[in-house]
């Protein structure tokens, strides 16, 4: 529908850890159908920002607004219900489940509805389960890994497992997808594939991509926010941010692969 409405907004968010200011009055917005990148050198506050949105960390000042309302006491287990999905640094796949089962787990609230109806009416539960299975297979197919549905994730190359983790995040049809350093541990070729996948999400959920790799962020994002020592030092379209002297300064001395 309206492809340009703000769905997530951080207003002047400050987080302190025992005297250290990890985020210092950070504001940003994420918009439906667009990819927003958050980059910055080590210790800039990227993960802290991610954790604030997920409800792991409470801001000391400022607020997180979701669909125009302040989120004050949300917790990570509220995210799916709110319409927020995330992939964590690393994989977080369950080794004892198949690829398909791992993806089905991502739609937890729907699955739970199936559980309750299952207590009273088995056919309904079967129907829910079948529908969920179908949705999970559809996500796997979109990400090009449907052929691996029956295998345990541990047998698959890392890049393929990353796709499975992404399918799991998408199966609940979130309005916001948070990606925490999805490129960590990927080869250059896998990173290109990831960039393609993220570009393919454009027009779908709002995406917030927290990443250390400046070149990946620049190639997939519609807008970029650059953090350094907890402060926003630049924001705007990628080509403008890329050439900003403050950004070049912040990244000086960092290995910026391919940049
Ligand atoms: N739980 C915590 N307790 C104390 N200090 C913390 C905590 N979490 C983060 N910090 C500090 O806050 C600052 C920001 O850390 P954060 O992890 O958000 O940075 P980052 O941008 O994700 O870095 P990286 O690129 O290394 O992942 C750092 O100085 C870090 O040491
Ligand atoms: Mg981090």
Coordinates of C-alpha atoms and ligand atoms in Angstrom, one line a residue:
X1 CA 0.0 0.0 0.0
X2 CA 1.6 3.3 0.9
X3 CA 5.1 2.3 0.2
X4 CA 6.7 5.2 2.0
X5 CA 5.3 5.4 5.5
X6 CA 7.6 5.5 8.5
X7 CA 7.1 2.4 10.6
X8 CA 9.9 2.6 13.1
X9 CA 11.4 5.7 14.6
X10 CA 14.1 6.2 17.1
X11 CA 13.9 9.6 18.7
X12 CA 17.0 11.0 20.5
X13 CA 17.9 7.6 22.0
X14 CA 20.6 7.6 24.6
X15 CA 22.1 4.5 26.2
X16 CA 24.8 4.5 28.9
X17 CA 26.7 1.6 30.3
X18 CA 28.4 2.5 33.6
X19 CA 29.5 6.0 32.4
X20 CA 30.2 5.0 28.8
X21 CA 27.7 6.5 26.4
X22 CA 27.0 3.8 23.8
X23 CA 24.3 5.8 22.0
X24 CA 24.1 9.5 22.3
X25 CA 20.8 11.1 21.1
X26 CA 20.5 8.8 18.1
X27 CA 17.5 9.4 15.8
X28 CA 16.5 7.4 12.7
X29 CA 13.5 6.3 10.8
X30 CA 12.8 3.1 8.9
X31 CA 10.3 3.1 6.1
X32 CA 8.2 0.4 4.6
X33 CA 9.6 -1.1 1.4
X34 CA 13.0 0.5 1.9
X35 CA 16.4 -0.6 3.3
X36 CA 18.0 1.5 6.0
X37 CA 21.6 0.8 6.8
X38 CA 23.3 1.5 10.1
X39 CA 27.1 1.4 9.8
X40 CA 30.0 2.5 11.9
X41 CA 33.4 1.3 13.1
X42 CA 33.9 -1.1 16.0
X43 CA 32.3 0.1 19.2
X44 CA 30.2 2.7 17.4
X45 CA 27.0 1.5 19.0
X46 CA 25.4 -0.6 16.2
X47 CA 24.6 -3.6 18.3
X48 CA 23.3 -1.5 21.1
X49 CA 21.0 0.2 18.6
X50 CA 19.8 -3.2 17.4
X51 CA 19.3 -4.3 21.0
X52 CA 17.2 -1.2 21.8
X53 CA 14.8 -1.9 18.9
X54 CA 14.6 -5.6 20.0
X55 CA 13.8 -4.7 23.6
X56 CA 17.0 -6.2 25.0
X57 CA 18.3 -2.8 26.1
X58 CA 16.2 0.1 27.5
X59 CA 17.1 3.6 26.5
X60 CA 18.1 5.9 29.3
X61 CA 16.6 8.8 27.3
X62 CA 14.6 9.1 24.1
X63 CA 12.1 6.6 22.7
X64 CA 11.4 3.9 20.2
X65 CA 8.2 4.5 18.2
X66 CA 6.5 1.7 16.3
X67 CA 3.7 2.6 13.9
X68 CA 3.5 6.0 15.6
X69 CA 3.3 4.7 19.2
X70 CA 6.0 4.6 21.8
X71 CA 7.3 1.1 22.6
X72 CA 8.1 1.3 26.3
X73 CA 8.3 -2.1 27.8
X74 CA 8.6 -4.5 24.8
X75 CA 10.7 -7.6 25.1
X76 CA 12.3 -9.8 22.5
X77 CA 9.4 -12.3 22.7
X78 CA 6.9 -9.6 21.8
X79 CA 8.6 -8.9 18.5
X80 CA 6.8 -11.5 16.3
X81 CA 3.5 -10.3 17.5
X82 CA 4.4 -6.7 16.8
X83 CA 5.4 -7.6 13.3
X84 CA 9.2 -7.4 13.8
X85 CA 11.6 -10.1 12.7
X86 CA 15.3 -10.3 13.1
X87 CA 18.3 -12.4 12.2
X88 CA 21.0 -12.5 14.9
X89 CA 24.7 -12.3 14.4
X90 CA 25.6 -15.9 13.6
X91 CA 22.9 -18.3 12.6
X92 CA 20.8 -19.4 15.6
X93 CA 19.4 -22.4 13.7
X94 CA 18.3 -25.5 15.6
X95 CA 20.6 -28.4 14.7
X96 CA 18.1 -31.0 15.6
X97 CA 15.4 -29.7 13.2
X98 CA 15.3 -29.9 9.5
X99 CA 15.7 -26.7 7.4
X100 CA 11.9 -26.7 6.8
X101 CA 11.2 -27.1 10.5
X102 CA 13.6 -24.3 11.4
X103 CA 11.7 -22.0 9.1
X104 CA 8.3 -23.1 10.4
X105 CA 9.5 -22.2 13.9
X106 CA 9.8 -18.6 12.7
X107 CA 6.0 -18.2 12.5
X108 CA 5.6 -19.0 16.2
X109 CA 2.4 -17.0 17.0
X110 CA 0.6 -18.6 14.1
X111 CA 1.9 -22.0 15.2
X112 CA 0.6 -21.3 18.7
X113 CA -2.9 -20.6 17.3
X114 CA -2.7 -24.0 15.7
X115 CA -1.7 -25.5 19.0
X116 CA -4.8 -24.1 20.8
X117 CA -7.2 -25.1 18.1
X118 CA -5.4 -28.4 18.1
X119 CA -6.7 -29.1 21.6
X120 CA -10.2 -28.9 20.4
X121 CA -10.3 -29.7 16.7
X122 CA -7.6 -31.7 15.1
X123 CA -8.6 -31.1 11.5
X124 CA -8.2 -27.4 12.0
X125 CA -4.7 -27.9 13.5
X126 CA -3.8 -30.1 10.5
X127 CA -5.0 -27.3 8.2
X128 CA -2.9 -24.7 10.0
X129 CA 0.1 -26.9 10.0
X130 CA -0.3 -27.6 6.3
X131 CA -0.7 -23.8 5.6
X132 CA 2.4 -23.0 7.6
X133 CA 4.4 -25.7 5.9
X134 CA 3.3 -24.2 2.6
X135 CA 4.4 -20.7 3.6
X136 CA 7.7 -21.9 4.9
X137 CA 8.3 -23.8 1.6
X138 CA 7.4 -20.7 -0.3
X139 CA 10.0 -18.6 1.6
X140 CA 12.7 -21.3 1.1
X141 CA 11.9 -21.3 -2.6
X142 CA 12.1 -17.5 -2.9
X143 CA 15.6 -17.7 -1.3
X144 CA 16.6 -20.5 -3.6
X145 CA 17.0 -23.2 -1.0
X146 CA 13.8 -25.2 -1.2
X147 CA 15.8 -28.2 -2.3
X148 CA 17.4 -28.4 1.1
X149 CA 14.1 -28.5 3.1
X150 CA 14.5 -32.0 4.5
X151 CA 18.2 -31.7 5.5
X152 CA 19.6 -30.7 8.9
X153 CA 21.1 -27.2 8.6
X154 CA 24.4 -28.3 10.0
X155 CA 25.2 -30.2 6.8
X156 CA 24.9 -27.1 4.6
X157 CA 27.5 -24.4 3.7
X158 CA 27.4 -21.3 5.8
X159 CA 26.0 -19.1 3.1
X160 CA 23.0 -21.5 2.6
X161 CA 22.4 -21.6 6.3
X162 CA 22.2 -17.8 6.2
X163 CA 19.5 -18.1 3.6
X164 CA 17.6 -20.5 5.9
X165 CA 17.9 -18.0 8.8
X166 CA 16.5 -15.3 6.5
X167 CA 13.6 -17.5 5.4
X168 CA 12.8 -18.1 9.0
X169 CA 12.8 -14.4 9.7
X170 CA 10.5 -13.8 6.7
X171 CA 8.0 -16.6 7.3
X172 CA 6.0 -14.5 9.8
X173 CA 5.6 -11.8 7.1
X174 CA 7.1 -9.1 9.3
X175 CA 6.6 -5.4 8.6
X176 CA 10.2 -4.8 9.8
X177 CA 13.2 -7.0 9.3
X178 CA 16.3 -6.3 11.4
X179 CA 19.5 -7.8 10.2
X180 CA 22.4 -7.8 12.6
X181 CA 25.7 -8.1 10.7
X182 CA 24.4 -10.6 8.2
X183 CA 27.7 -10.5 6.2
X184 CA 29.8 -11.6 9.1
X185 CA 31.6 -14.9 8.2
X186 CA 30.6 -14.8 4.5
X187 CA 33.0 -15.1 1.6
X188 CA 33.1 -12.3 -1.0
X189 CA 30.9 -14.4 -3.4
X190 CA 28.4 -15.2 -0.6
X191 CA 28.3 -11.5 0.3
X192 CA 27.4 -10.6 -3.3
X193 CA 24.5 -13.2 -3.1
X194 CA 23.4 -11.6 0.2
X195 CA 23.4 -8.2 -1.4
X196 CA 21.1 -9.6 -4.1
X197 CA 18.8 -11.1 -1.6
X198 CA 18.5 -7.9 0.4
X199 CA 17.8 -5.9 -2.8
X200 CA 15.1 -8.4 -3.6
X201 CA 13.4 -7.5 -0.3
X202 CA 12.9 -3.9 -1.5
X203 CA 9.2 -3.1 -1.7
X204 CA 8.5 -5.6 1.1
X205 CA 9.1 -5.0 4.8
X206 CA 11.1 -2.1 6.1
X207 CA 14.6 -3.5 6.5
X208 CA 17.2 -2.2 8.9
X209 CA 20.6 -3.5 8.1
X210 CA 23.2 -3.2 10.9
X211 CA 26.6 -3.9 9.3
X212 CA 30.2 -3.3 9.6
X213 CA 30.9 -3.7 5.9
X214 CA 30.6 -0.3 4.4
X215 CA 30.6 -1.6 0.8
X216 CA 27.7 -4.0 1.4
X217 CA 25.6 -1.3 3.0
X218 CA 26.3 1.2 0.3
X219 CA 25.3 -1.2 -2.4
X220 CA 21.9 -2.3 -1.0
X221 CA 20.6 0.6 1.1
X222 CA 18.2 3.4 0.2
X223 CA 19.4 5.5 3.1
X224 CA 22.3 5.1 5.5
X225 CA 23.0 6.2 9.1
X226 CA 26.6 6.4 10.2
X227 CA 27.4 6.0 13.9
X228 CA 30.7 6.8 15.5
X229 CA 31.2 6.7 19.3
X230 CA 27.4 6.5 19.7
X231 CA 26.6 9.6 17.7
X232 CA 25.1 10.0 14.2
X233 CA 27.9 11.6 12.2
X234 CA 26.2 11.4 8.8
X235 CA 22.9 10.2 7.3
X236 CA 21.3 10.2 3.9
X237 CA 21.5 8.4 0.5
X238 CA 24.5 6.1 0.1
X239 CA 26.4 8.1 -2.4
X240 CA 26.2 11.2 -0.3
X241 CA 27.2 9.5 2.9
X242 CA 30.1 7.6 1.2
X243 CA 31.9 10.8 0.3
X244 CA 31.3 12.5 3.6
X245 CA 34.6 13.5 5.1
X246 CA 33.4 12.7 8.6
X247 CA 32.6 9.1 7.5
X248 CA 35.9 8.6 5.8
X249 CA 37.6 9.9 8.9
X250 CA 35.7 7.5 11.2
X251 CA 36.6 4.6 9.0
X252 CA 40.3 5.6 8.6
X253 CA 42.5 2.8 9.8
X254 CA 39.7 0.2 9.5
X255 CA 40.0 -2.4 6.8
X256 CA 37.1 -1.7 4.6
X257 CA 37.0 -4.7 2.3
X258 CA 36.5 -3.8 -1.3
X259 CA 35.9 -0.1 -0.6
Ligands
LIG1 N1 26.6 -4.5 28.1 C1 27.5 -3.6 28.0 N2 28.2 -3.2 29.1 C2 29.1 -2.2 29.0 N3 29.5 -1.7 27.8 C3 28.9 -2.1 26.7 C4 27.9 -3.1 26.7 N4 27.5 -3.3 25.4 C5 28.3 -2.5 24.7 N5 29.1 -1.7 25.4 C6 30.0 -0.7 24.9 O1 29.3 0.2 24.2 C7 30.0 0.7 23.0 C8 29.1 0.3 21.8 O2 29.1 -1.1 21.7 P1 28.4 -1.8 20.5 O3 28.5 -3.3 20.7 O4 27.0 -1.3 20.4 O5 29.2 -1.4 19.2 P2 29.2 -2.0 17.7 O6 29.1 -0.8 16.8 O7 28.2 -3.0 17.6 O8 30.7 -2.6 17.6 P3 31.2 -3.8 16.7 O9 31.3 -3.4 15.3 O10 32.5 -4.2 17.3 O11 30.1 -4.9 16.8 C9 31.3 0.0 23.1 O12 32.2 0.8 23.7 C10 31.1 -1.2 24.0 O13 32.2 -1.6 24.6
LIG2 MG1 28.2 -5.1 17.1

